[in-house]
Amino acid sequence: MDKNIIDSCAHDSYAGTASFGEIVMRLAGAGVESYYADYRARTTTYYGPEGDSYTIPLTRSAAAIPPDFDAAGVQDAIRGAQRGDVKYPAFVSLSVAAGCVGYMVWIAGRHVAYYGRAGEMHVEKFPPQ
C-alpha cells in the first residue's frame, strides 16, 4: 500500500476537497482493499491484500455518540454526500449524531457497512458507475 497516497486522501477528505468516489478510486490505486473508520478510537485503518495495515488519526468532534442507531439519519448523511451537499467533516458529524460508531468500506465489494453501538448495521452499496 502506498502510505503517501493514503495520507493525501485523508487530508483531502478532512479538507472537504475530494468526494467519496474520488477517494475510493485513489485508495484502490494505492493498493487499499478496505478500510475502517472507528469513531470511538478516532482512527482509520487501511488494509491491503497481503495482510498489511496502516492506521492514522481520524479527526472528529468530541461529541458523544448516542446509544441509539438511527439508520435513516445515516442514510440522510450518505445522500447529502452523494449530492455533494455534505463534505466529509460534516458527514462524520452527522453520522456520529445518528449513533454511528464507525464504518467499514469494502472497495472490492463496492459497499460500506455502518455500525451502531449495539451491533446494528446499515449496508450501503456504491452507486452504479
Short mmCIF file of N, CA and C in Angstrom, two decimals:
data_model
loop_
_atom_site.label_atom_id
_atom_site.label_comp_id
_atom_site.label_asym_id
_atom_site.label_seq_id
_atom_site.Cartn_x
_atom_site.Cartn_y
_atom_site.Cartn_z
N MET A 1 0.84 -1.18 0.00
CA MET A 1 0.00 0.00 0.00
C MET A 1 0.88 1.24 0.00
N ASP A 2 0.43 2.22 -0.71
CA ASP A 2 1.17 3.47 -0.79
C ASP A 2 0.68 4.42 0.31
N LYS A 3 1.45 4.55 1.38
CA LYS A 3 1.05 5.37 2.53
C LYS A 3 0.97 6.85 2.19
N ASN A 4 1.77 7.31 1.25
CA ASN A 4 1.70 8.72 0.86
C ASN A 4 0.35 9.04 0.22
N ILE A 5 -0.14 8.14 -0.61
CA ILE A 5 -1.46 8.35 -1.23
C ILE A 5 -2.55 8.27 -0.17
N ILE A 6 -2.45 7.33 0.76
CA ILE A 6 -3.43 7.22 1.85
C ILE A 6 -3.45 8.52 2.64
N ASP A 7 -2.29 9.02 3.01
CA ASP A 7 -2.22 10.28 3.77
C ASP A 7 -2.84 11.44 2.97
N SER A 8 -2.56 11.49 1.68
CA SER A 8 -3.11 12.53 0.82
C SER A 8 -4.63 12.43 0.74
N CYS A 9 -5.14 11.22 0.64
CA CYS A 9 -6.59 11.01 0.60
C CYS A 9 -7.24 11.45 1.91
N ALA A 10 -6.62 11.11 3.03
CA ALA A 10 -7.16 11.53 4.32
C ALA A 10 -7.18 13.05 4.42
N HIS A 11 -6.10 13.68 4.01
CA HIS A 11 -6.03 15.15 4.05
C HIS A 11 -7.14 15.76 3.19
N ASP A 12 -7.30 15.25 1.98
CA ASP A 12 -8.31 15.80 1.07
C ASP A 12 -9.73 15.55 1.59
N SER A 13 -9.95 14.41 2.24
CA SER A 13 -11.26 14.12 2.83
C SER A 13 -11.57 15.11 3.94
N TYR A 14 -10.63 15.27 4.88
CA TYR A 14 -10.84 16.16 6.02
C TYR A 14 -10.99 17.61 5.58
N ALA A 15 -10.33 17.96 4.47
CA ALA A 15 -10.43 19.32 3.95
C ALA A 15 -11.72 19.52 3.16
N GLY A 16 -12.41 18.42 2.85
CA GLY A 16 -13.65 18.51 2.09
C GLY A 16 -13.44 18.82 0.63
N THR A 17 -12.24 18.49 0.11
CA THR A 17 -11.92 18.84 -1.28
C THR A 17 -12.03 17.67 -2.25
N ALA A 18 -12.37 16.48 -1.75
CA ALA A 18 -12.50 15.31 -2.62
C ALA A 18 -13.74 14.53 -2.21
N SER A 19 -14.42 13.97 -3.20
CA SER A 19 -15.63 13.18 -2.95
C SER A 19 -15.25 11.76 -2.54
N PHE A 20 -16.24 11.06 -1.98
CA PHE A 20 -16.04 9.66 -1.60
C PHE A 20 -15.59 8.83 -2.81
N GLY A 21 -16.24 9.03 -3.95
CA GLY A 21 -15.87 8.28 -5.15
C GLY A 21 -14.44 8.52 -5.58
N GLU A 22 -14.01 9.76 -5.51
CA GLU A 22 -12.62 10.09 -5.87
C GLU A 22 -11.65 9.42 -4.89
N ILE A 23 -11.97 9.49 -3.62
CA ILE A 23 -11.10 8.89 -2.60
C ILE A 23 -11.00 7.39 -2.79
N VAL A 24 -12.11 6.73 -3.02
CA VAL A 24 -12.10 5.28 -3.20
C VAL A 24 -11.26 4.88 -4.41
N MET A 25 -11.39 5.61 -5.50
CA MET A 25 -10.59 5.30 -6.69
C MET A 25 -9.10 5.45 -6.40
N ARG A 26 -8.73 6.51 -5.71
CA ARG A 26 -7.32 6.74 -5.39
C ARG A 26 -6.80 5.66 -4.43
N LEU A 27 -7.61 5.31 -3.43
CA LEU A 27 -7.18 4.28 -2.49
C LEU A 27 -7.03 2.93 -3.17
N ALA A 28 -7.95 2.60 -4.05
CA ALA A 28 -7.84 1.33 -4.79
C ALA A 28 -6.54 1.31 -5.58
N GLY A 29 -6.21 2.42 -6.21
CA GLY A 29 -4.96 2.51 -6.96
C GLY A 29 -3.73 2.42 -6.08
N ALA A 30 -3.89 2.76 -4.81
CA ALA A 30 -2.77 2.70 -3.85
C ALA A 30 -2.65 1.32 -3.20
N GLY A 31 -3.51 0.39 -3.60
CA GLY A 31 -3.42 -0.96 -3.06
C GLY A 31 -4.25 -1.21 -1.81
N VAL A 32 -5.21 -0.32 -1.53
CA VAL A 32 -6.07 -0.50 -0.36
C VAL A 32 -7.25 -1.38 -0.76
N GLU A 33 -7.49 -2.41 0.03
CA GLU A 33 -8.58 -3.35 -0.22
C GLU A 33 -9.85 -2.93 0.54
N SER A 34 -9.65 -2.42 1.75
CA SER A 34 -10.76 -1.97 2.59
C SER A 34 -10.20 -1.03 3.65
N TYR A 35 -11.12 -0.32 4.32
CA TYR A 35 -10.68 0.50 5.45
C TYR A 35 -11.81 0.67 6.44
N TYR A 36 -11.41 0.88 7.70
CA TYR A 36 -12.37 1.03 8.79
C TYR A 36 -12.15 2.36 9.49
N ALA A 37 -13.18 3.19 9.50
CA ALA A 37 -13.17 4.45 10.25
C ALA A 37 -13.82 4.17 11.59
N ASP A 38 -13.05 4.24 12.65
CA ASP A 38 -13.51 3.95 14.01
C ASP A 38 -13.70 5.25 14.76
N TYR A 39 -14.95 5.68 14.90
CA TYR A 39 -15.23 6.96 15.55
C TYR A 39 -14.88 6.93 17.03
N ARG A 40 -15.00 5.78 17.67
CA ARG A 40 -14.70 5.71 19.11
C ARG A 40 -13.21 5.82 19.37
N ALA A 41 -12.41 5.14 18.59
CA ALA A 41 -10.95 5.19 18.75
C ALA A 41 -10.34 6.40 18.04
N ARG A 42 -11.15 7.05 17.22
CA ARG A 42 -10.70 8.20 16.42
C ARG A 42 -9.51 7.83 15.52
N THR A 43 -9.67 6.69 14.84
CA THR A 43 -8.64 6.23 13.91
C THR A 43 -9.30 5.71 12.64
N THR A 44 -8.52 5.68 11.58
CA THR A 44 -8.93 4.99 10.36
C THR A 44 -7.80 4.02 10.03
N THR A 45 -8.17 2.76 9.82
CA THR A 45 -7.19 1.73 9.49
C THR A 45 -7.46 1.24 8.08
N TYR A 46 -6.41 1.22 7.28
CA TYR A 46 -6.47 0.81 5.88
C TYR A 46 -5.83 -0.57 5.77
N TYR A 47 -6.44 -1.45 4.98
CA TYR A 47 -5.98 -2.83 4.85
C TYR A 47 -5.61 -3.15 3.41
N GLY A 48 -4.47 -3.82 3.26
CA GLY A 48 -4.02 -4.25 1.94
C GLY A 48 -4.27 -5.73 1.75
N PRO A 49 -4.11 -6.22 0.53
CA PRO A 49 -4.40 -7.62 0.23
C PRO A 49 -3.41 -8.62 0.81
N GLU A 50 -2.26 -8.15 1.25
CA GLU A 50 -1.24 -9.05 1.80
C GLU A 50 -1.29 -9.13 3.32
N GLY A 51 -2.36 -8.59 3.92
CA GLY A 51 -2.48 -8.61 5.37
C GLY A 51 -1.84 -7.41 6.04
N ASP A 52 -1.35 -6.47 5.24
CA ASP A 52 -0.74 -5.28 5.81
C ASP A 52 -1.83 -4.27 6.18
N SER A 53 -1.50 -3.40 7.13
CA SER A 53 -2.44 -2.37 7.54
C SER A 53 -1.68 -1.09 7.88
N TYR A 54 -2.42 0.00 7.88
CA TYR A 54 -1.85 1.31 8.17
C TYR A 54 -2.94 2.12 8.86
N THR A 55 -2.63 2.65 10.05
CA THR A 55 -3.61 3.37 10.85
C THR A 55 -3.18 4.83 11.01
N ILE A 56 -4.16 5.72 10.83
CA ILE A 56 -3.92 7.15 11.01
C ILE A 56 -5.00 7.72 11.92
N PRO A 57 -4.76 8.88 12.53
CA PRO A 57 -5.79 9.52 13.36
C PRO A 57 -6.98 9.96 12.51
N LEU A 58 -8.16 9.88 13.08
CA LEU A 58 -9.39 10.36 12.44
C LEU A 58 -9.83 11.61 13.17
N THR A 59 -9.95 12.69 12.44
CA THR A 59 -10.37 13.95 13.03
C THR A 59 -11.89 13.95 13.16
N ARG A 60 -12.38 14.16 14.37
CA ARG A 60 -13.82 14.31 14.58
C ARG A 60 -14.04 15.06 15.87
N SER A 61 -15.22 15.62 16.02
CA SER A 61 -15.52 16.38 17.23
C SER A 61 -15.57 15.45 18.43
N ALA A 62 -15.55 16.04 19.60
CA ALA A 62 -15.60 15.26 20.84
C ALA A 62 -17.03 14.92 21.24
N ALA A 63 -17.99 15.16 20.35
CA ALA A 63 -19.40 14.88 20.65
C ALA A 63 -19.58 13.40 21.00
N ALA A 64 -20.39 13.14 22.01
CA ALA A 64 -20.68 11.76 22.41
C ALA A 64 -21.52 11.09 21.33
N ILE A 65 -21.30 9.80 21.17
CA ILE A 65 -22.09 9.02 20.21
C ILE A 65 -23.35 8.54 20.94
N PRO A 66 -24.52 8.90 20.43
CA PRO A 66 -25.76 8.48 21.09
C PRO A 66 -25.88 6.95 21.14
N PRO A 67 -26.63 6.43 22.13
CA PRO A 67 -26.77 4.99 22.25
C PRO A 67 -27.63 4.36 21.17
N ASP A 68 -28.55 5.13 20.59
CA ASP A 68 -29.46 4.57 19.59
C ASP A 68 -28.95 4.84 18.19
N PHE A 69 -29.01 3.82 17.35
CA PHE A 69 -28.58 3.91 15.95
C PHE A 69 -29.76 4.34 15.10
N ASP A 70 -29.59 5.43 14.37
CA ASP A 70 -30.63 5.96 13.50
C ASP A 70 -30.20 5.74 12.05
N ALA A 71 -30.59 4.58 11.50
CA ALA A 71 -30.19 4.24 10.13
C ALA A 71 -30.67 5.29 9.13
N ALA A 72 -31.85 5.85 9.34
CA ALA A 72 -32.37 6.89 8.44
C ALA A 72 -31.48 8.13 8.50
N GLY A 73 -30.99 8.47 9.68
CA GLY A 73 -30.08 9.61 9.81
C GLY A 73 -28.77 9.37 9.09
N VAL A 74 -28.26 8.14 9.17
CA VAL A 74 -27.04 7.78 8.45
C VAL A 74 -27.30 7.88 6.95
N GLN A 75 -28.45 7.35 6.50
CA GLN A 75 -28.79 7.42 5.07
C GLN A 75 -28.91 8.87 4.60
N ASP A 76 -29.48 9.73 5.41
CA ASP A 76 -29.58 11.15 5.04
C ASP A 76 -28.19 11.76 4.84
N ALA A 77 -27.26 11.43 5.73
CA ALA A 77 -25.88 11.92 5.60
C ALA A 77 -25.24 11.39 4.31
N ILE A 78 -25.49 10.11 4.02
CA ILE A 78 -24.95 9.50 2.80
C ILE A 78 -25.51 10.20 1.56
N ARG A 79 -26.83 10.39 1.53
CA ARG A 79 -27.46 11.03 0.37
C ARG A 79 -26.94 12.46 0.18
N GLY A 80 -26.75 13.18 1.29
CA GLY A 80 -26.18 14.52 1.20
C GLY A 80 -24.79 14.50 0.61
N ALA A 81 -23.99 13.52 1.02
CA ALA A 81 -22.63 13.39 0.47
C ALA A 81 -22.68 13.04 -1.01
N GLN A 82 -23.59 12.14 -1.38
CA GLN A 82 -23.70 11.75 -2.79
C GLN A 82 -24.11 12.93 -3.68
N ARG A 83 -24.94 13.81 -3.16
CA ARG A 83 -25.35 15.01 -3.91
C ARG A 83 -24.25 16.07 -3.94
N GLY A 84 -23.27 15.95 -3.06
CA GLY A 84 -22.21 16.95 -2.96
C GLY A 84 -22.53 18.05 -1.97
N ASP A 85 -23.67 17.92 -1.27
CA ASP A 85 -24.07 18.94 -0.29
C ASP A 85 -23.35 18.78 1.04
N VAL A 86 -22.89 17.57 1.34
CA VAL A 86 -22.26 17.25 2.63
C VAL A 86 -20.83 16.79 2.36
N LYS A 87 -19.87 17.53 2.84
CA LYS A 87 -18.46 17.15 2.72
C LYS A 87 -18.10 16.25 3.91
N TYR A 88 -16.93 15.61 3.84
CA TYR A 88 -16.58 14.60 4.82
C TYR A 88 -16.64 15.07 6.28
N PRO A 89 -16.10 16.23 6.63
CA PRO A 89 -16.19 16.63 8.05
C PRO A 89 -17.64 16.70 8.55
N ALA A 90 -18.54 17.22 7.73
CA ALA A 90 -19.95 17.28 8.11
C ALA A 90 -20.56 15.89 8.13
N PHE A 91 -20.14 15.03 7.20
CA PHE A 91 -20.63 13.66 7.17
C PHE A 91 -20.30 12.94 8.48
N VAL A 92 -19.08 13.10 8.95
CA VAL A 92 -18.68 12.47 10.21
C VAL A 92 -19.58 12.98 11.34
N SER A 93 -19.77 14.28 11.43
CA SER A 93 -20.61 14.85 12.49
C SER A 93 -22.05 14.32 12.41
N LEU A 94 -22.60 14.29 11.20
CA LEU A 94 -23.98 13.82 11.02
C LEU A 94 -24.13 12.34 11.34
N SER A 95 -23.18 11.53 10.91
CA SER A 95 -23.28 10.09 11.17
C SER A 95 -23.06 9.78 12.65
N VAL A 96 -22.17 10.51 13.32
CA VAL A 96 -21.99 10.35 14.76
C VAL A 96 -23.29 10.72 15.47
N ALA A 97 -23.91 11.83 15.08
CA ALA A 97 -25.17 12.26 15.69
C ALA A 97 -26.26 11.22 15.49
N ALA A 98 -26.15 10.40 14.44
CA ALA A 98 -27.12 9.35 14.16
C ALA A 98 -26.78 8.05 14.90
N GLY A 99 -25.80 8.08 15.78
CA GLY A 99 -25.46 6.90 16.57
C GLY A 99 -24.52 5.93 15.90
N CYS A 100 -23.82 6.38 14.86
CA CYS A 100 -22.87 5.51 14.16
C CYS A 100 -21.53 5.53 14.91
N VAL A 101 -20.98 4.34 15.18
CA VAL A 101 -19.69 4.25 15.87
C VAL A 101 -18.53 4.08 14.89
N GLY A 102 -18.86 3.82 13.64
CA GLY A 102 -17.83 3.65 12.63
C GLY A 102 -18.39 2.95 11.41
N TYR A 103 -17.54 2.83 10.41
CA TYR A 103 -17.98 2.17 9.19
C TYR A 103 -16.80 1.49 8.51
N MET A 104 -17.12 0.43 7.76
CA MET A 104 -16.14 -0.34 7.01
C MET A 104 -16.43 -0.20 5.53
N VAL A 105 -15.44 0.28 4.79
CA VAL A 105 -15.58 0.41 3.34
C VAL A 105 -14.92 -0.80 2.69
N TRP A 106 -15.70 -1.53 1.92
CA TRP A 106 -15.21 -2.70 1.18
C TRP A 106 -15.08 -2.27 -0.28
N ILE A 107 -13.86 -1.90 -0.68
CA ILE A 107 -13.64 -1.36 -2.02
C ILE A 107 -13.96 -2.40 -3.09
N ALA A 108 -13.42 -3.59 -2.98
CA ALA A 108 -13.68 -4.63 -3.98
C ALA A 108 -15.15 -5.06 -3.95
N GLY A 109 -15.75 -5.10 -2.78
CA GLY A 109 -17.15 -5.49 -2.65
C GLY A 109 -18.13 -4.39 -2.97
N ARG A 110 -17.62 -3.16 -3.14
CA ARG A 110 -18.40 -2.00 -3.53
C ARG A 110 -19.58 -1.71 -2.60
N HIS A 111 -19.28 -1.75 -1.29
CA HIS A 111 -20.29 -1.35 -0.32
C HIS A 111 -19.64 -0.88 0.97
N VAL A 112 -20.45 -0.21 1.79
CA VAL A 112 -20.00 0.30 3.09
C VAL A 112 -20.97 -0.22 4.14
N ALA A 113 -20.44 -0.70 5.26
CA ALA A 113 -21.26 -1.13 6.39
C ALA A 113 -21.07 -0.12 7.52
N TYR A 114 -22.16 0.46 7.99
CA TYR A 114 -22.17 1.43 9.08
C TYR A 114 -22.69 0.73 10.32
N TYR A 115 -22.06 0.97 11.48
CA TYR A 115 -22.37 0.23 12.71
C TYR A 115 -22.87 1.14 13.83
N GLY A 116 -23.81 0.59 14.62
CA GLY A 116 -24.28 1.25 15.82
C GLY A 116 -23.67 0.60 17.05
N ARG A 117 -23.93 1.19 18.21
CA ARG A 117 -23.33 0.74 19.47
C ARG A 117 -23.75 -0.66 19.90
N ALA A 118 -24.92 -1.11 19.47
CA ALA A 118 -25.40 -2.43 19.87
C ALA A 118 -25.25 -3.44 18.74
N GLY A 119 -24.42 -3.13 17.76
CA GLY A 119 -24.18 -4.04 16.65
C GLY A 119 -25.13 -3.87 15.48
N GLU A 120 -25.98 -2.84 15.55
CA GLU A 120 -26.85 -2.58 14.41
C GLU A 120 -25.98 -2.26 13.21
N MET A 121 -26.55 -2.48 12.03
CA MET A 121 -25.76 -2.25 10.83
C MET A 121 -26.65 -1.77 9.69
N HIS A 122 -26.14 -0.83 8.95
CA HIS A 122 -26.77 -0.40 7.70
C HIS A 122 -25.73 -0.60 6.60
N VAL A 123 -26.11 -1.29 5.53
CA VAL A 123 -25.21 -1.52 4.40
C VAL A 123 -25.66 -0.66 3.23
N GLU A 124 -24.71 0.05 2.68
CA GLU A 124 -24.98 0.95 1.55
C GLU A 124 -24.08 0.52 0.39
N LYS A 125 -24.70 0.13 -0.72
CA LYS A 125 -23.93 -0.23 -1.92
C LYS A 125 -23.44 1.05 -2.60
N PHE A 126 -22.28 0.96 -3.25
CA PHE A 126 -21.77 2.08 -4.01
C PHE A 126 -22.76 2.40 -5.14
N PRO A 127 -22.88 3.66 -5.48
CA PRO A 127 -23.74 4.00 -6.64
C PRO A 127 -23.18 3.33 -7.90
N PRO A 128 -24.06 3.03 -8.85
CA PRO A 128 -23.57 2.43 -10.11
C PRO A 128 -22.58 3.35 -10.81
N GLN A 129 -21.64 2.73 -11.49
CA GLN A 129 -20.62 3.52 -12.20
C GLN A 129 -21.12 4.00 -13.52
#
